[in-house]
Amino acid sequence: AKEAGKAQFARYSTELQAAAQKRLDLHNALARALARDEFELHYQPICRIDDGRPQVTTVEALLRWRRNGRLESPLQFIPALEESGEIIAVGDWVLREACRQTRHWQLSGQEGLCCSVNLSSRQLLQPGFAQRVAAILRESGLRPTCLMLEITESLLMQDSAETLACLRELAVLGVRLALDDFGTGYSSLGYLKRFPLQILKVDRSFIGGAPDDPELNAISRAIIGLGRSLGLEVVAEGVEDPAHLDFLLGQDCRYAQGYWFSRPRPPAMLEPLLLGEEGF
Ligand code: C2E
Ligand code: CA
Ligand code: CA
Ligand code: CA
């Protein structure tokens, strides 16, 4: 039994070592990824749905990492970037690239197109972040009202004076602020009043079940109604089929996003949708 225990311990510690090594490899590879130009942005449309045919008004930039020929999901590597602090440099690149690409689309005929960029708390807590955003906007030529920044409830939960001051500065610039994944996590309705938000993104876990599940249906209606009565625009996430869209059309929800319209795509693949050459 003692021998078996030893063997098990040896195997366990080898596994631990392998996991630690894997983590180290990930961090090392991420540290070089920006310089090696391995990051790219895919874009997913956000559509206005309340007047006839859905229209793309905004594109959400979603980060991808091309590692050894494979595209890695942000869920696999953003936590590591946040841990190492590299999210600051990478996030800066994401903002610059999304603003540049959107301005390019505007100049090629999509005049009113806006883009939306996800922020992590480390970025927002960085001194001078709002001024950095202002500089990126100037450099790209994108109007501040064409940039939407998505923040999460966990970020607002930190509720520091710095966060609030930074969000106010961003709002003064004219940038629009969206609360992402609303309804998950530690929702406090107080956030909606305390922070200068313009947009509420209803998490896909509500929309997905809303047509069939009476409780999710009630929750989705209540969230949409709450947002609208506070004067916010509401974006429904996770619209995957026509039943989801039908449900929303019966609500006061003017914007939607999800696989039903399009998965996130590399910029060139998005163009047929922007040009209306490809329908929904
Ligand atoms: P998110 O901001 O909630 O982005 C939406 C995620 O849901 C995307 O996953 C998108 O591909 C997926 N999605 C969109 N429509 C549907 C749908 O109809 N059904 C389902 N099942 N999923 C849908 P993705 O691209 O893997 O991104 C995951 C998360 O990574 C994002 O969630 C966001 O929190 C984070 N992220 C992505 N890019 C960035 C970035 O540049 N910076 C930061 N800080 N976070 C990012
Ligand atoms: Ca988002
Ligand atoms: Ca979301
Ligand atoms: Ca999410």
Short mmCIF file of C-alpha atoms and ligand atoms in Angstrom, two decimals:
data_model
loop_
_atom_site.label_atom_id
_atom_site.label_comp_id
_atom_site.label_asym_id
_atom_site.label_seq_id
_atom_site.Cartn_x
_atom_site.Cartn_y
_atom_site.Cartn_z
CA ALA A 1 0.00 0.00 0.00
CA LYS A 2 2.90 2.29 0.83
CA GLU A 3 4.44 1.66 -2.55
CA ALA A 4 1.12 2.33 -4.28
CA GLY A 5 0.77 5.59 -2.35
CA LYS A 6 4.26 6.63 -3.42
CA ALA A 7 3.50 5.86 -7.06
CA GLN A 8 0.29 7.85 -6.86
CA PHE A 9 2.09 10.77 -5.28
CA ALA A 10 4.76 10.64 -7.97
CA ARG A 11 2.11 10.67 -10.68
CA TYR A 12 0.27 13.48 -8.93
CA SER A 13 3.37 15.62 -8.65
CA THR A 14 4.24 14.95 -12.31
CA GLU A 15 0.77 16.14 -13.24
CA LEU A 16 1.20 19.24 -11.10
CA GLN A 17 4.56 19.90 -12.70
CA ALA A 18 3.07 19.47 -16.16
CA ALA A 19 0.28 21.92 -15.31
CA ALA A 20 2.77 24.45 -13.93
CA GLN A 21 4.91 24.05 -17.04
CA LYS A 22 1.88 24.54 -19.27
CA ARG A 23 1.00 27.71 -17.43
CA LEU A 24 4.55 28.98 -17.76
CA ASP A 25 4.58 28.19 -21.49
CA LEU A 26 1.30 30.05 -21.89
CA HIS A 27 2.65 33.12 -20.11
CA ASN A 28 5.89 33.06 -22.10
CA ALA A 29 4.08 32.65 -25.40
CA LEU A 30 1.65 35.46 -24.52
CA ALA A 31 4.52 37.77 -23.59
CA ARG A 32 5.81 37.47 -27.17
CA ALA A 33 2.47 37.37 -28.96
CA LEU A 34 2.01 41.11 -29.39
CA ALA A 35 5.48 41.66 -30.83
CA ARG A 36 4.98 38.67 -33.13
CA ASP A 37 1.70 40.09 -34.37
CA GLU A 38 -0.23 36.99 -33.35
CA PHE A 39 -3.37 38.78 -32.15
CA GLU A 40 -6.26 39.53 -34.43
CA LEU A 41 -9.75 40.91 -34.04
CA HIS A 42 -12.90 39.26 -35.23
CA TYR A 43 -16.08 41.28 -35.39
CA GLN A 44 -19.67 40.37 -34.61
CA PRO A 45 -22.54 42.59 -35.74
CA ILE A 46 -24.98 44.22 -33.35
CA CYS A 47 -28.20 44.86 -35.25
CA ARG A 48 -31.02 47.31 -34.94
CA ILE A 49 -34.10 45.09 -35.10
CA ASP A 50 -37.09 47.37 -34.61
CA ASP A 51 -37.62 48.71 -38.09
CA GLY A 52 -38.18 45.97 -40.60
CA ARG A 53 -35.02 44.34 -41.86
CA PRO A 54 -32.21 44.03 -39.24
CA GLN A 55 -29.49 46.63 -39.84
CA VAL A 56 -25.90 46.39 -38.59
CA THR A 57 -25.22 49.51 -36.53
CA THR A 58 -22.23 48.40 -34.47
CA VAL A 59 -19.59 45.70 -34.57
CA GLU A 60 -18.16 44.17 -31.41
CA ALA A 61 -14.42 43.52 -31.58
CA LEU A 62 -13.49 40.13 -30.14
CA LEU A 63 -9.87 39.21 -29.56
CA ARG A 64 -8.30 36.10 -31.06
CA TRP A 65 -4.81 34.68 -30.70
CA ARG A 66 -3.27 32.77 -33.55
CA ARG A 67 -0.99 30.30 -31.78
CA ASN A 68 0.77 27.59 -33.79
CA GLY A 69 -1.76 27.97 -36.56
CA ARG A 70 -4.77 27.57 -34.24
CA LEU A 71 -7.12 30.33 -33.14
CA GLU A 72 -7.36 30.46 -29.37
CA SER A 73 -10.50 31.68 -27.62
CA PRO A 74 -10.15 34.71 -25.36
CA LEU A 75 -11.61 32.64 -22.52
CA GLN A 76 -8.38 30.59 -22.66
CA PHE A 77 -5.92 33.45 -22.46
CA ILE A 78 -7.48 36.70 -21.20
CA PRO A 79 -7.21 35.62 -17.56
CA ALA A 80 -3.46 35.05 -18.08
CA LEU A 81 -3.08 38.48 -19.72
CA GLU A 82 -4.91 40.06 -16.79
CA GLU A 83 -2.74 38.23 -14.29
CA SER A 84 0.51 39.33 -15.91
CA GLY A 85 -0.67 42.88 -16.55
CA GLU A 86 -0.12 42.46 -20.29
CA ILE A 87 -3.82 43.09 -20.81
CA ILE A 88 -2.89 46.77 -20.67
CA ALA A 89 -0.66 46.65 -23.75
CA VAL A 90 -2.92 44.15 -25.54
CA GLY A 91 -6.04 46.13 -24.66
CA ASP A 92 -4.40 49.26 -26.03
CA TRP A 93 -3.70 47.40 -29.28
CA VAL A 94 -7.33 46.16 -29.41
CA LEU A 95 -8.64 49.71 -29.05
CA ARG A 96 -6.30 51.10 -31.70
CA GLU A 97 -7.00 48.31 -34.15
CA ALA A 98 -10.80 48.38 -33.67
CA CYS A 99 -10.92 52.18 -34.09
CA ARG A 100 -8.66 52.04 -37.16
CA GLN A 101 -10.70 49.28 -38.81
CA THR A 102 -14.03 50.96 -38.05
CA ARG A 103 -12.82 54.29 -39.42
CA HIS A 104 -11.66 52.45 -42.53
CA TRP A 105 -15.15 50.93 -42.96
CA GLN A 106 -16.71 54.35 -42.43
CA LEU A 107 -14.54 55.86 -45.15
CA SER A 108 -15.46 53.00 -47.49
CA GLY A 109 -19.14 53.88 -47.21
CA GLN A 110 -20.41 52.62 -43.83
CA GLU A 111 -20.63 56.16 -42.52
CA GLY A 112 -22.60 55.57 -39.33
CA LEU A 113 -20.90 52.34 -38.28
CA CYS A 114 -19.81 52.15 -34.64
CA CYS A 115 -17.54 49.71 -32.84
CA SER A 116 -17.67 48.20 -29.41
CA VAL A 117 -14.62 47.14 -27.41
CA ASN A 118 -14.43 45.03 -24.24
CA LEU A 119 -12.46 46.45 -21.32
CA SER A 120 -10.94 44.72 -18.36
CA SER A 121 -10.69 46.39 -14.98
CA ARG A 122 -6.89 46.64 -15.11
CA GLN A 123 -7.21 48.91 -18.13
CA LEU A 124 -9.73 51.18 -16.50
CA LEU A 125 -7.75 51.50 -13.28
CA GLN A 126 -4.66 52.56 -15.19
CA PRO A 127 -3.99 56.27 -14.56
CA GLY A 128 -4.84 58.44 -17.56
CA PHE A 129 -6.88 55.75 -19.33
CA ALA A 130 -9.56 58.16 -20.56
CA GLN A 131 -6.88 60.42 -22.04
CA ARG A 132 -5.36 57.39 -23.74
CA VAL A 133 -8.75 56.63 -25.31
CA ALA A 134 -9.04 60.25 -26.44
CA ALA A 135 -5.61 60.02 -28.10
CA ILE A 136 -6.53 56.77 -29.89
CA LEU A 137 -9.74 58.36 -31.17
CA ARG A 138 -7.85 61.38 -32.48
CA GLU A 139 -5.22 59.19 -34.13
CA SER A 140 -7.86 57.04 -35.87
CA GLY A 141 -10.23 59.86 -36.78
CA LEU A 142 -13.17 57.96 -35.26
CA ARG A 143 -15.77 60.17 -33.56
CA PRO A 144 -16.10 59.44 -29.82
CA THR A 145 -19.82 58.71 -30.21
CA CYS A 146 -18.88 55.87 -32.59
CA LEU A 147 -17.00 54.05 -29.85
CA MET A 148 -18.79 51.92 -27.29
CA LEU A 149 -16.87 50.45 -24.36
CA GLU A 150 -18.18 47.31 -22.68
CA ILE A 151 -17.60 46.83 -18.99
CA THR A 152 -18.82 44.12 -16.66
CA GLU A 153 -20.55 44.19 -13.33
CA SER A 154 -17.53 42.70 -11.61
CA LEU A 155 -15.58 45.72 -12.76
CA LEU A 156 -18.17 48.08 -11.31
CA MET A 157 -18.27 46.03 -8.13
CA GLN A 158 -14.84 47.31 -7.23
CA ASP A 159 -16.74 50.57 -7.05
CA SER A 160 -13.63 52.61 -6.49
CA ALA A 161 -13.64 56.36 -6.80
CA GLU A 162 -11.05 55.87 -9.58
CA THR A 163 -13.39 53.69 -11.65
CA LEU A 164 -16.22 56.17 -11.37
CA ALA A 165 -13.95 59.12 -12.20
CA CYS A 166 -12.57 57.32 -15.26
CA LEU A 167 -16.05 56.36 -16.52
CA ARG A 168 -17.20 59.95 -16.07
CA GLU A 169 -14.22 61.21 -18.05
CA LEU A 170 -15.03 58.74 -20.82
CA ALA A 171 -18.67 59.82 -20.83
CA VAL A 172 -17.61 63.46 -21.08
CA LEU A 173 -15.51 62.57 -24.14
CA GLY A 174 -18.73 61.32 -25.72
CA VAL A 175 -17.78 57.65 -25.69
CA ARG A 176 -20.74 55.37 -24.92
CA LEU A 177 -20.60 52.89 -22.06
CA ALA A 178 -22.32 49.52 -22.06
CA LEU A 179 -22.84 47.16 -19.15
CA ASP A 180 -22.03 43.69 -20.53
CA ASP A 181 -23.50 40.33 -19.47
CA PHE A 182 -26.18 42.08 -17.43
CA GLY A 183 -28.03 39.87 -15.01
CA THR A 184 -25.18 37.44 -14.35
CA GLY A 185 -22.80 37.76 -11.45
CA TYR A 186 -23.39 40.21 -8.69
CA SER A 187 -26.04 42.46 -10.18
CA SER A 188 -26.80 45.43 -8.12
CA LEU A 189 -29.41 47.68 -9.61
CA GLY A 190 -27.66 50.56 -7.88
CA TYR A 191 -24.92 50.37 -10.55
CA LEU A 192 -27.41 51.45 -13.16
CA LYS A 193 -27.96 54.71 -11.35
CA ARG A 194 -24.46 55.32 -10.03
CA PHE A 195 -22.48 54.89 -13.24
CA PRO A 196 -22.86 56.89 -16.46
CA LEU A 197 -24.09 54.01 -18.64
CA GLN A 198 -26.03 54.31 -21.88
CA ILE A 199 -26.41 50.67 -22.90
CA LEU A 200 -27.42 47.47 -21.18
CA LYS A 201 -26.44 44.16 -22.75
CA VAL A 202 -28.73 41.40 -21.53
CA ASP A 203 -26.75 38.21 -21.03
CA ARG A 204 -27.44 35.40 -23.43
CA SER A 205 -28.45 33.02 -20.64
CA PHE A 206 -31.76 34.92 -20.38
CA ILE A 207 -32.54 35.34 -24.06
CA GLY A 208 -31.75 31.75 -24.98
CA GLY A 209 -34.51 30.31 -22.81
CA ALA A 210 -36.94 33.22 -22.99
CA PRO A 211 -39.26 31.90 -25.70
CA ASP A 212 -39.93 28.57 -23.95
CA ASP A 213 -39.29 29.00 -20.24
CA PRO A 214 -41.96 31.13 -18.52
CA GLU A 215 -39.56 32.24 -15.78
CA LEU A 216 -36.75 33.26 -18.11
CA ASN A 217 -39.35 34.94 -20.25
CA ALA A 218 -40.52 36.99 -17.26
CA ILE A 219 -36.94 37.84 -16.25
CA SER A 220 -35.99 38.93 -19.76
CA ARG A 221 -39.07 41.14 -20.04
CA ALA A 222 -38.34 42.68 -16.66
CA ILE A 223 -34.68 43.40 -17.51
CA ILE A 224 -35.57 44.93 -20.86
CA GLY A 225 -38.32 47.01 -19.25
CA LEU A 226 -36.00 48.14 -16.47
CA GLY A 227 -33.32 49.23 -18.91
CA ARG A 228 -35.76 51.05 -21.15
CA SER A 229 -37.48 52.84 -18.30
CA LEU A 230 -34.09 54.08 -17.10
CA GLY A 231 -33.54 55.54 -20.56
CA LEU A 232 -30.94 52.96 -21.60
CA GLU A 233 -30.62 51.24 -24.94
CA VAL A 234 -30.93 47.49 -24.55
CA VAL A 235 -28.97 44.95 -26.57
CA ALA A 236 -30.05 41.32 -26.34
CA GLU A 237 -27.11 38.92 -26.57
CA GLY A 238 -27.22 35.32 -27.74
CA VAL A 239 -29.93 35.53 -30.38
CA GLU A 240 -29.47 32.14 -32.00
CA ASP A 241 -32.71 31.46 -33.82
CA PRO A 242 -35.84 33.14 -35.20
CA ALA A 243 -37.85 32.34 -32.05
CA HIS A 244 -35.43 34.49 -30.01
CA LEU A 245 -35.82 37.33 -32.45
CA ASP A 246 -39.62 37.02 -32.44
CA PHE A 247 -39.62 37.20 -28.67
CA LEU A 248 -37.56 40.41 -28.76
CA LEU A 249 -39.69 42.02 -31.43
CA GLY A 250 -42.57 41.85 -28.97
CA GLN A 251 -40.45 43.76 -26.45
CA ASP A 252 -39.09 47.25 -26.33
CA CYS A 253 -35.62 45.95 -27.19
CA ARG A 254 -34.15 47.64 -30.24
CA TYR A 255 -30.82 45.88 -30.63
CA ALA A 256 -29.73 42.27 -30.83
CA GLN A 257 -26.58 40.24 -31.33
CA GLY A 258 -25.96 36.55 -31.80
CA TYR A 259 -25.20 33.63 -34.08
CA TRP A 260 -28.57 34.06 -35.81
CA PHE A 261 -27.18 37.25 -37.39
CA SER A 262 -23.56 36.17 -37.58
CA ARG A 263 -20.76 34.56 -35.65
CA PRO A 264 -17.75 36.79 -35.08
CA ARG A 265 -15.80 37.01 -38.35
CA PRO A 266 -12.46 38.32 -39.57
CA PRO A 267 -12.87 41.79 -41.13
CA ALA A 268 -12.85 40.74 -44.79
CA MET A 269 -15.56 38.13 -44.16
CA LEU A 270 -17.77 40.71 -42.46
CA GLU A 271 -17.87 43.04 -45.43
CA PRO A 272 -20.64 41.25 -47.38
CA LEU A 273 -22.88 41.69 -44.33
CA LEU A 274 -21.98 45.38 -43.97
CA LEU A 275 -22.63 45.95 -47.65
CA GLY A 276 -25.96 44.13 -47.51
CA GLU A 277 -24.71 41.63 -50.14
CA GLU A 278 -25.44 38.92 -47.63
CA GLY A 279 -28.77 39.00 -45.80
CA PHE A 280 -29.80 37.69 -42.40
P1 C2E B 1 -18.53 38.72 -24.36
O1 C2E B 1 -18.01 40.12 -24.30
O2 C2E B 1 -19.77 38.41 -23.61
O3 C2E B 1 -18.63 38.39 -25.91
C1 C2E B 1 -19.62 37.58 -26.46
C2 C2E B 1 -19.16 36.15 -26.57
O4 C2E B 1 -20.30 35.33 -26.88
C3 C2E B 1 -18.17 35.93 -27.73
O5 C2E B 1 -17.30 34.87 -27.37
C4 C2E B 1 -19.11 35.51 -28.86
O6 C2E B 1 -18.47 34.71 -29.85
C5 C2E B 1 -20.13 34.69 -28.12
N1 C2E B 1 -21.42 34.70 -28.80
C6 C2E B 1 -21.92 35.67 -29.60
N2 C2E B 1 -23.16 35.34 -30.04
C7 C2E B 1 -23.45 34.14 -29.51
C8 C2E B 1 -24.59 33.28 -29.60
O7 C2E B 1 -25.59 33.54 -30.28
N3 C2E B 1 -24.54 32.10 -28.91
C9 C2E B 1 -23.46 31.77 -28.15
N4 C2E B 1 -23.48 30.60 -27.51
N5 C2E B 1 -22.35 32.57 -28.03
C10 C2E B 1 -22.36 33.74 -28.70
P2 C2E B 1 -15.71 35.03 -27.48
O8 C2E B 1 -15.35 35.78 -28.71
O9 C2E B 1 -15.14 33.67 -27.25
O10 C2E B 1 -15.35 35.97 -26.26
C11 C2E B 1 -15.47 35.52 -24.95
C12 C2E B 1 -15.25 36.63 -23.95
O11 C2E B 1 -13.88 37.07 -23.95
C13 C2E B 1 -16.06 37.89 -24.26
O12 C2E B 1 -17.39 37.71 -23.82
C14 C2E B 1 -15.29 38.91 -23.46
O13 C2E B 1 -15.66 38.88 -22.10
C15 C2E B 1 -13.86 38.42 -23.58
N6 C2E B 1 -13.15 39.21 -24.60
C16 C2E B 1 -13.12 39.06 -25.95
N7 C2E B 1 -12.33 39.99 -26.53
C17 C2E B 1 -11.85 40.76 -25.53
C18 C2E B 1 -10.98 41.91 -25.48
O14 C2E B 1 -10.49 42.44 -26.50
N8 C2E B 1 -10.69 42.41 -24.23
C19 C2E B 1 -11.24 41.88 -23.09
N9 C2E B 1 -10.90 42.45 -21.91
N10 C2E B 1 -12.05 40.83 -23.11
C20 C2E B 1 -12.37 40.27 -24.30
CA CA B 2 -18.82 42.00 -24.74
CA CA B 3 -21.59 39.70 -23.23
CA CA B 4 -19.61 36.94 -21.45
#
